[in-house]
Amino acid sequence: MTGERQTIRVLVVEDDPVAADAHVMYVGRVPGFVAVGKAHTGAEARRFLDRTAVDLLLLDLHLPDVHGLQLARSLRAAGHHTDVIAVTSARDLAVVREGVSLGVVQYVLKPFTFATLRDRLVRYAEFHAAVGEASGQDEVDRALAVLRAPSPAALPKGLSGPTLERVTGALRDAREGLAATGVAEAVGISRITARRYLEHLVDAGRAERRPVYGQVGRPELVYRWVPEAAAPGR
């Protein structure tokens, strides 16, 4: 069900110029994605979509001229089938339910970090790459489940969510893996603390470790991120 992945074209729709520039930068840092433009109003977004092919909208819901969901509804009526990741500070679940029928595949609550947006984009890319005919219900369920972030489990005592997010980001960015020392330097924590977070990721099935033998002394443990599709139970 997985085909060759193509670059996903993203239009950033955000009224705050500083935030828009940051979101464009974030999108550009995720492999497989390119920000093809930005719009500060709903009207600008419509004009852009009329002349440029876009796969995904990173859409702020509170625009100066229109609510984001109203924009999404008008785009559907005009024949645009672009998927939407909604960006909002609102936590109204009625808005979330309404967005589902309008092509909103993910929600990102403000303020958010690069790691949070990257996780949503990576999940969307896996969903977007699924093509062909499913072999059965299980495969359909797996394709849809990719879009849903796992329920946050309680962290072991002494571990924090923000630090875990930074450790996860450092590990994901290192294709060949990192030792605890490398993670500690990248995140700004001690090697012992980094090791605790890395072992937590191993226990959760999101990282794997292997010994690397040098010329002398004990082998060093190197940790590598396990992609979502390859994680146990996926």
Short mmCIF file of C-alpha atoms in Angstrom, two decimals:
data_model
loop_
_atom_site.label_atom_id
_atom_site.label_comp_id
_atom_site.label_asym_id
_atom_site.label_seq_id
_atom_site.Cartn_x
_atom_site.Cartn_y
_atom_site.Cartn_z
CA MET A 1 0.00 0.00 0.00
CA THR A 2 3.03 2.27 0.09
CA GLY A 3 4.22 3.98 -3.07
CA GLU A 4 7.15 6.16 -4.02
CA ARG A 5 7.09 9.32 -1.94
CA GLN A 6 6.98 12.69 -3.65
CA THR A 7 7.68 16.11 -2.21
CA ILE A 8 4.63 17.44 -0.38
CA ARG A 9 3.86 21.07 -1.26
CA VAL A 10 2.67 23.18 1.67
CA LEU A 11 1.00 26.58 1.77
CA VAL A 12 1.38 28.36 5.11
CA VAL A 13 -1.69 30.46 5.93
CA GLU A 14 -0.96 32.63 8.97
CA ASP A 15 -1.79 36.31 9.61
CA ASP A 16 1.19 36.99 11.89
CA PRO A 17 4.19 37.65 9.58
CA VAL A 18 6.74 36.50 12.18
CA ALA A 19 4.84 33.27 12.85
CA ALA A 20 4.34 32.70 9.12
CA ASP A 21 8.09 32.98 8.49
CA ALA A 22 8.78 30.58 11.37
CA HIS A 23 6.27 28.04 10.03
CA VAL A 24 7.79 28.25 6.53
CA MET A 25 11.20 27.61 8.09
CA TYR A 26 9.86 24.68 10.11
CA VAL A 27 8.27 23.07 7.03
CA GLY A 28 11.52 23.44 5.10
CA ARG A 29 13.42 21.57 7.80
CA VAL A 30 11.30 18.41 7.40
CA PRO A 31 12.56 16.08 4.65
CA GLY A 32 9.98 15.50 1.93
CA PHE A 33 8.19 18.83 2.45
CA VAL A 34 8.55 22.21 0.77
CA ALA A 35 6.77 25.44 1.62
CA VAL A 36 5.64 26.77 -1.76
CA GLY A 37 4.26 30.00 -0.36
CA LYS A 38 2.56 31.84 2.47
CA ALA A 39 -0.66 33.82 2.77
CA HIS A 40 -1.74 36.19 5.52
CA THR A 41 -5.48 36.19 4.76
CA GLY A 42 -8.10 33.82 3.44
CA ALA A 43 -8.36 35.85 0.24
CA GLU A 44 -4.62 35.54 -0.38
CA ALA A 45 -4.84 31.79 0.20
CA ARG A 46 -7.66 31.41 -2.34
CA ARG A 47 -5.76 33.38 -4.98
CA PHE A 48 -2.62 31.32 -4.39
CA LEU A 49 -4.49 28.01 -4.69
CA ASP A 50 -6.14 29.13 -7.93
CA ARG A 51 -2.73 29.36 -9.59
CA THR A 52 -0.49 26.91 -7.71
CA ALA A 53 -0.82 23.21 -6.91
CA VAL A 54 -0.70 22.55 -3.16
CA ASP A 55 -0.97 19.27 -1.26
CA LEU A 56 -1.35 20.59 2.27
CA LEU A 57 -2.45 23.78 4.03
CA LEU A 58 -0.87 24.70 7.33
CA LEU A 59 -3.85 26.81 8.27
CA ASP A 60 -4.28 29.24 11.14
CA LEU A 61 -7.96 29.20 12.07
CA HIS A 62 -8.13 32.85 13.18
CA LEU A 63 -7.50 34.91 10.06
CA PRO A 64 -8.38 38.62 9.81
CA ASP A 65 -10.96 38.18 7.04
CA VAL A 66 -12.39 34.70 7.60
CA HIS A 67 -12.39 31.81 10.06
CA GLY A 68 -10.12 29.01 8.92
CA LEU A 69 -12.92 26.44 8.81
CA GLN A 70 -15.05 28.78 6.68
CA LEU A 71 -12.09 29.07 4.32
CA ALA A 72 -11.74 25.28 4.21
CA ARG A 73 -15.47 24.94 3.47
CA SER A 74 -15.33 27.45 0.61
CA LEU A 75 -12.27 25.73 -0.85
CA ARG A 76 -14.10 22.39 -0.85
CA ALA A 77 -17.08 24.00 -2.57
CA ALA A 78 -14.73 25.44 -5.21
CA GLY A 79 -13.28 22.01 -5.94
CA HIS A 80 -10.02 22.26 -4.00
CA HIS A 81 -9.23 19.00 -2.20
CA THR A 82 -6.11 20.13 -0.39
CA ASP A 83 -5.62 18.51 3.02
CA VAL A 84 -5.41 20.76 6.07
CA ILE A 85 -3.38 20.81 9.27
CA ALA A 86 -5.12 23.36 11.46
CA VAL A 87 -3.08 25.66 13.69
CA THR A 88 -5.00 27.24 16.53
CA SER A 89 -4.89 28.35 20.14
CA ALA A 90 -8.58 27.43 20.56
CA ARG A 91 -9.43 24.22 22.37
CA ASP A 92 -13.10 23.96 21.41
CA LEU A 93 -13.79 20.32 20.56
CA ALA A 94 -16.86 21.33 18.54
CA VAL A 95 -14.47 23.10 16.16
CA VAL A 96 -12.37 19.94 15.97
CA ARG A 97 -15.41 17.83 15.05
CA GLU A 98 -16.48 20.31 12.37
CA GLY A 99 -13.00 20.31 10.86
CA VAL A 100 -12.99 16.55 10.29
CA SER A 101 -15.59 16.84 7.51
CA LEU A 102 -13.63 19.65 5.86
CA GLY A 103 -10.34 17.84 5.28
CA VAL A 104 -8.62 18.77 8.54
CA VAL A 105 -6.33 15.79 9.13
CA GLN A 106 -4.38 17.16 12.12
CA TYR A 107 -4.58 19.90 14.73
CA VAL A 108 -1.57 21.70 16.21
CA LEU A 109 -2.20 23.84 19.28
CA LYS A 110 -0.31 27.12 19.69
CA PRO A 111 2.29 27.63 20.93
CA PHE A 112 4.10 24.61 19.48
CA THR A 113 7.68 23.56 18.95
CA PHE A 114 9.36 22.45 15.73
CA ALA A 115 9.42 18.88 17.05
CA THR A 116 5.62 18.91 17.48
CA LEU A 117 5.00 20.14 13.94
CA ARG A 118 7.58 17.76 12.53
CA ASP A 119 5.81 14.83 14.17
CA ARG A 120 2.50 15.86 12.58
CA LEU A 121 4.10 16.33 9.18
CA VAL A 122 5.92 12.99 9.31
CA ARG A 123 2.66 11.24 10.19
CA TYR A 124 0.86 13.04 7.40
CA ALA A 125 3.60 12.03 4.93
CA GLU A 126 3.15 8.36 5.83
CA PHE A 127 -0.60 8.68 5.32
CA HIS A 128 -0.15 10.63 2.09
CA ALA A 129 2.20 7.97 0.69
CA ALA A 130 -0.32 5.17 1.11
CA VAL A 131 -1.64 4.25 -2.34
CA GLY A 132 -3.25 1.29 -4.03
CA GLU A 133 -5.82 -1.13 -2.68
CA ALA A 134 -5.77 -2.24 0.95
CA SER A 135 -5.56 -5.97 1.57
CA GLY A 136 -8.18 -5.78 4.31
CA GLN A 137 -9.60 -3.93 7.29
CA ASP A 138 -6.34 -4.10 9.25
CA GLU A 139 -4.44 -2.25 6.54
CA VAL A 140 -7.11 0.45 6.31
CA ASP A 141 -7.00 0.85 10.09
CA ARG A 142 -3.20 1.14 10.06
CA ALA A 143 -3.31 3.82 7.36
CA LEU A 144 -5.75 5.92 9.38
CA ALA A 145 -3.94 5.31 12.67
CA VAL A 146 -0.78 6.89 11.26
CA LEU A 147 -2.48 10.30 11.51
CA ARG A 148 -3.22 9.92 15.20
CA ALA A 149 -0.56 10.73 17.75
CA PRO A 150 -0.32 8.06 20.45
CA SER A 151 -1.99 8.80 23.77
CA PRO A 152 0.56 10.39 26.05
CA ALA A 153 1.70 7.85 28.59
CA ALA A 154 2.84 8.88 32.03
CA LEU A 155 6.58 9.49 31.99
CA PRO A 156 8.83 7.84 34.56
CA LYS A 157 9.62 9.98 37.58
CA GLY A 158 12.29 12.56 36.80
CA LEU A 159 11.58 12.77 33.04
CA SER A 160 9.82 15.75 31.50
CA GLY A 161 7.82 16.05 28.29
CA PRO A 162 9.71 19.07 26.84
CA THR A 163 13.11 17.44 27.41
CA LEU A 164 11.88 14.17 25.94
CA GLU A 165 10.73 16.12 22.88
CA ARG A 166 14.20 17.65 22.45
CA VAL A 167 15.92 14.28 22.91
CA THR A 168 13.55 12.74 20.37
CA GLY A 169 14.27 15.54 17.90
CA ALA A 170 18.04 15.12 18.25
CA LEU A 171 17.76 11.37 17.70
CA ARG A 172 15.48 11.70 14.70
CA ASP A 173 17.89 14.13 13.06
CA ALA A 174 20.85 11.74 13.44
CA ARG A 175 20.59 9.20 10.62
CA GLU A 176 23.48 7.11 11.93
CA GLY A 177 22.34 7.33 15.55
CA LEU A 178 23.86 9.01 18.59
CA ALA A 179 25.52 7.95 21.80
CA ALA A 180 24.31 9.43 25.08
CA THR A 181 27.21 11.90 24.98
CA GLY A 182 26.11 13.22 21.59
CA VAL A 183 22.51 13.61 22.73
CA ALA A 184 23.66 15.37 25.90
CA GLU A 185 25.64 17.90 23.86
CA ALA A 186 22.81 18.47 21.39
CA VAL A 187 20.14 18.98 24.04
CA GLY A 188 22.19 20.61 26.80
CA ILE A 189 21.76 17.99 29.52
CA SER A 190 24.13 15.62 31.31
CA ARG A 191 25.16 12.32 29.74
CA ILE A 192 23.49 10.37 32.56
CA THR A 193 20.22 12.25 32.05
CA ALA A 194 20.42 11.73 28.29
CA ARG A 195 20.92 8.01 28.87
CA ARG A 196 17.73 7.86 30.96
CA TYR A 197 15.68 9.47 28.19
CA LEU A 198 17.24 7.25 25.54
CA GLU A 199 16.51 4.11 27.54
CA HIS A 200 12.92 5.29 27.96
CA LEU A 201 12.61 5.58 24.17
CA VAL A 202 14.07 2.08 23.80
CA ASP A 203 11.54 0.71 26.30
CA ALA A 204 8.75 2.44 24.37
CA GLY A 205 9.92 0.84 21.11
CA ARG A 206 10.80 4.22 19.54
CA ALA A 207 14.58 3.72 19.60
CA GLU A 208 17.03 0.87 19.40
CA ARG A 209 20.52 0.57 20.79
CA ARG A 210 23.58 -1.28 19.57
CA PRO A 211 27.15 -1.49 20.85
CA VAL A 212 29.91 0.10 18.77
CA TYR A 213 33.36 -1.28 19.46
CA GLY A 214 36.34 1.03 19.37
CA GLN A 215 40.02 0.16 19.39
CA VAL A 216 40.25 -0.09 23.17
CA GLY A 217 37.95 -0.10 26.18
CA ARG A 218 34.30 -1.01 26.56
CA PRO A 219 31.92 -0.66 23.59
CA GLU A 220 29.85 2.52 23.35
CA LEU A 221 26.08 2.26 23.05
CA VAL A 222 24.66 4.07 20.03
CA TYR A 223 20.93 4.80 19.85
CA ARG A 224 18.96 5.09 16.64
CA TRP A 225 15.41 6.33 16.09
CA VAL A 226 12.89 3.71 14.94
CA PRO A 227 10.52 5.11 12.28
CA GLU A 228 6.81 4.89 13.08
CA ALA A 229 6.12 2.26 10.42
CA ALA A 230 8.88 0.02 11.76
CA ALA A 231 8.01 0.31 15.45
CA PRO A 232 6.80 -2.88 17.18
CA GLY A 233 3.09 -3.45 16.90
CA ARG A 234 2.68 -1.07 13.98
#
